[in-house]
């Protein structure tokens, strides 16, 4: 069974950094794209970044360009989200997701989701 497990969340002060990890297991993901999303209290889930397993092609939301970086380690079946210069408005639960196919920024294209990891940025 496909399983996505996020880790690396926690409490960090404004201006600090965190690296989130998403460990994928259960099948080959060679034809998949991975995505990172977040959801703050009282808001809808927001797209952040996506990457293909095969080529490493990436696409990031304008809201996080210049601060966040998505990458993958194919040997470890793990996707990362490096978050720098964190702001209080980055506080949210961060989710990893997978879809069969190429890069996508909409929730509806993703088939598998992790349980999320909480990030809290204090001012």
GROMACS .gro file of C-alpha atoms in nm:
model
  123
    1UNK     CA    1   0.000   0.000   0.000
    2UNK     CA    2   0.124   0.350  -0.083
    3UNK     CA    3   0.233   0.544   0.222
    4UNK     CA    4   0.360   0.901   0.252
    5UNK     CA    5   0.507   1.008   0.585
    6UNK     CA    6   0.605   1.368   0.656
    7UNK     CA    7   0.855   1.468   0.921
    8UNK     CA    8   1.066   1.766   1.024
    9UNK     CA    9   0.800   2.006   1.149
   10UNK     CA   10   0.821   2.190   1.476
   11UNK     CA   11   0.845   2.529   1.644
   12UNK     CA   12   1.085   2.784   1.497
   13UNK     CA   13   1.140   3.156   1.543
   14UNK     CA   14   1.078   3.402   1.262
   15UNK     CA   15   1.377   3.415   1.029
   16UNK     CA   16   1.473   3.056   1.101
   17UNK     CA   17   1.478   2.747   0.879
   18UNK     CA   18   1.331   2.398   0.870
   19UNK     CA   19   1.369   2.106   0.632
   20UNK     CA   20   1.063   1.887   0.588
   21UNK     CA   21   1.093   1.530   0.460
   22UNK     CA   22   0.840   1.307   0.286
   23UNK     CA   23   0.923   0.937   0.278
   24UNK     CA   24   0.732   0.751   0.007
   25UNK     CA   25   0.686   0.373   0.003
   26UNK     CA   26   0.467   0.096  -0.136
   27UNK     CA   27   0.537   0.116  -0.510
   28UNK     CA   28   0.756   0.267  -0.780
   29UNK     CA   29   0.709   0.643  -0.818
   30UNK     CA   30   0.906   0.679  -1.141
   31UNK     CA   31   0.605   0.813  -1.332
   32UNK     CA   32   0.481   1.032  -1.047
   33UNK     CA   33   0.506   1.390  -0.937
   34UNK     CA   34   0.522   1.489  -0.572
   35UNK     CA   35   0.376   1.800  -0.417
   36UNK     CA   36   0.391   2.000  -0.097
   37UNK     CA   37   0.082   2.179   0.035
   38UNK     CA   38  -0.004   2.358   0.358
   39UNK     CA   39  -0.319   2.445   0.546
   40UNK     CA   40  -0.342   2.714   0.812
   41UNK     CA   41  -0.628   2.720   1.064
   42UNK     CA   42  -0.951   2.841   0.902
   43UNK     CA   43  -0.809   2.838   0.548
   44UNK     CA   44  -0.817   2.611   0.246
   45UNK     CA   45  -0.521   2.392   0.158
   46UNK     CA   46  -0.258   2.586  -0.039
   47UNK     CA   47  -0.017   2.461  -0.307
   48UNK     CA   48   0.353   2.523  -0.239
   49UNK     CA   49   0.578   2.319  -0.468
   50UNK     CA   50   0.594   2.013  -0.694
   51UNK     CA   51   0.869   1.794  -0.842
   52UNK     CA   52   0.890   1.497  -1.079
   53UNK     CA   53   1.072   1.183  -0.967
   54UNK     CA   54   1.219   1.111  -1.310
   55UNK     CA   55   1.373   1.443  -1.415
   56UNK     CA   56   1.364   1.653  -1.099
   57UNK     CA   57   1.172   1.930  -1.276
   58UNK     CA   58   1.021   2.171  -1.022
   59UNK     CA   59   0.752   2.435  -0.998
   60UNK     CA   60   0.697   2.662  -0.696
   61UNK     CA   61   0.414   2.889  -0.592
   62UNK     CA   62   0.488   3.261  -0.613
   63UNK     CA   63   0.423   3.293  -0.241
   64UNK     CA   64   0.732   3.087  -0.151
   65UNK     CA   65   0.973   3.146  -0.441
   66UNK     CA   66   1.310   3.261  -0.313
   67UNK     CA   67   1.256   3.111   0.033
   68UNK     CA   68   1.151   2.748  -0.022
   69UNK     CA   69   1.322   2.478  -0.228
   70UNK     CA   70   1.186   2.136  -0.325
   71UNK     CA   71   1.420   1.846  -0.401
   72UNK     CA   72   1.422   1.468  -0.409
   73UNK     CA   73   1.654   1.175  -0.337
   74UNK     CA   74   1.546   0.893  -0.566
   75UNK     CA   75   1.763   0.634  -0.390
   76UNK     CA   76   1.583   0.705  -0.063
   77UNK     CA   77   1.236   0.766  -0.213
   78UNK     CA   78   1.229   1.089  -0.018
   79UNK     CA   79   1.120   1.442  -0.112
   80UNK     CA   80   1.232   1.748   0.081
   81UNK     CA   81   1.104   2.098   0.135
   82UNK     CA   82   1.375   2.334   0.256
   83UNK     CA   83   1.214   2.639   0.416
   84UNK     CA   84   1.426   2.946   0.488
   85UNK     CA   85   1.348   3.293   0.623
   86UNK     CA   86   1.033   3.165   0.786
   87UNK     CA   87   0.755   3.408   0.876
   88UNK     CA   88   0.464   3.378   1.119
   89UNK     CA   89   0.229   3.351   0.821
   90UNK     CA   90   0.405   3.025   0.727
   91UNK     CA   91   0.246   2.862   1.033
   92UNK     CA   92   0.039   2.568   0.907
   93UNK     CA   93   0.016   2.193   0.877
   94UNK     CA   94   0.232   2.087   0.583
   95UNK     CA   95   0.125   1.794   0.366
   96UNK     CA   96   0.308   1.577   0.115
   97UNK     CA   97   0.112   1.436  -0.181
   98UNK     CA   98   0.170   1.217  -0.488
   99UNK     CA   99   0.004   1.195  -0.829
  100UNK     CA  100   0.046   0.979  -1.137
  101UNK     CA  101   0.167   1.214  -1.410
  102UNK     CA  102   0.349   1.545  -1.433
  103UNK     CA  103   0.368   1.863  -1.232
  104UNK     CA  104   0.040   1.990  -1.092
  105UNK     CA  105  -0.060   2.268  -0.856
  106UNK     CA  106  -0.423   2.174  -0.787
  107UNK     CA  107  -0.529   1.951  -0.498
  108UNK     CA  108  -0.769   1.755  -0.718
  109UNK     CA  109  -0.489   1.595  -0.923
  110UNK     CA  110  -0.320   1.426  -0.627
  111UNK     CA  111  -0.414   1.070  -0.537
  112UNK     CA  112  -0.215   1.004  -0.220
  113UNK     CA  113  -0.162   1.220   0.087
  114UNK     CA  114   0.042   1.205   0.403
  115UNK     CA  115  -0.092   1.287   0.747
  116UNK     CA  116   0.088   1.622   0.769
  117UNK     CA  117   0.351   1.776   0.991
  118UNK     CA  118   0.288   2.092   1.189
  119UNK     CA  119   0.506   2.401   1.150
  120UNK     CA  120   0.471   2.690   1.393
  121UNK     CA  121   0.668   3.011   1.339
  122UNK     CA  122   0.679   3.244   1.637
  123UNK     CA  123   0.729   3.620   1.616
   0.00000   0.00000   0.00000
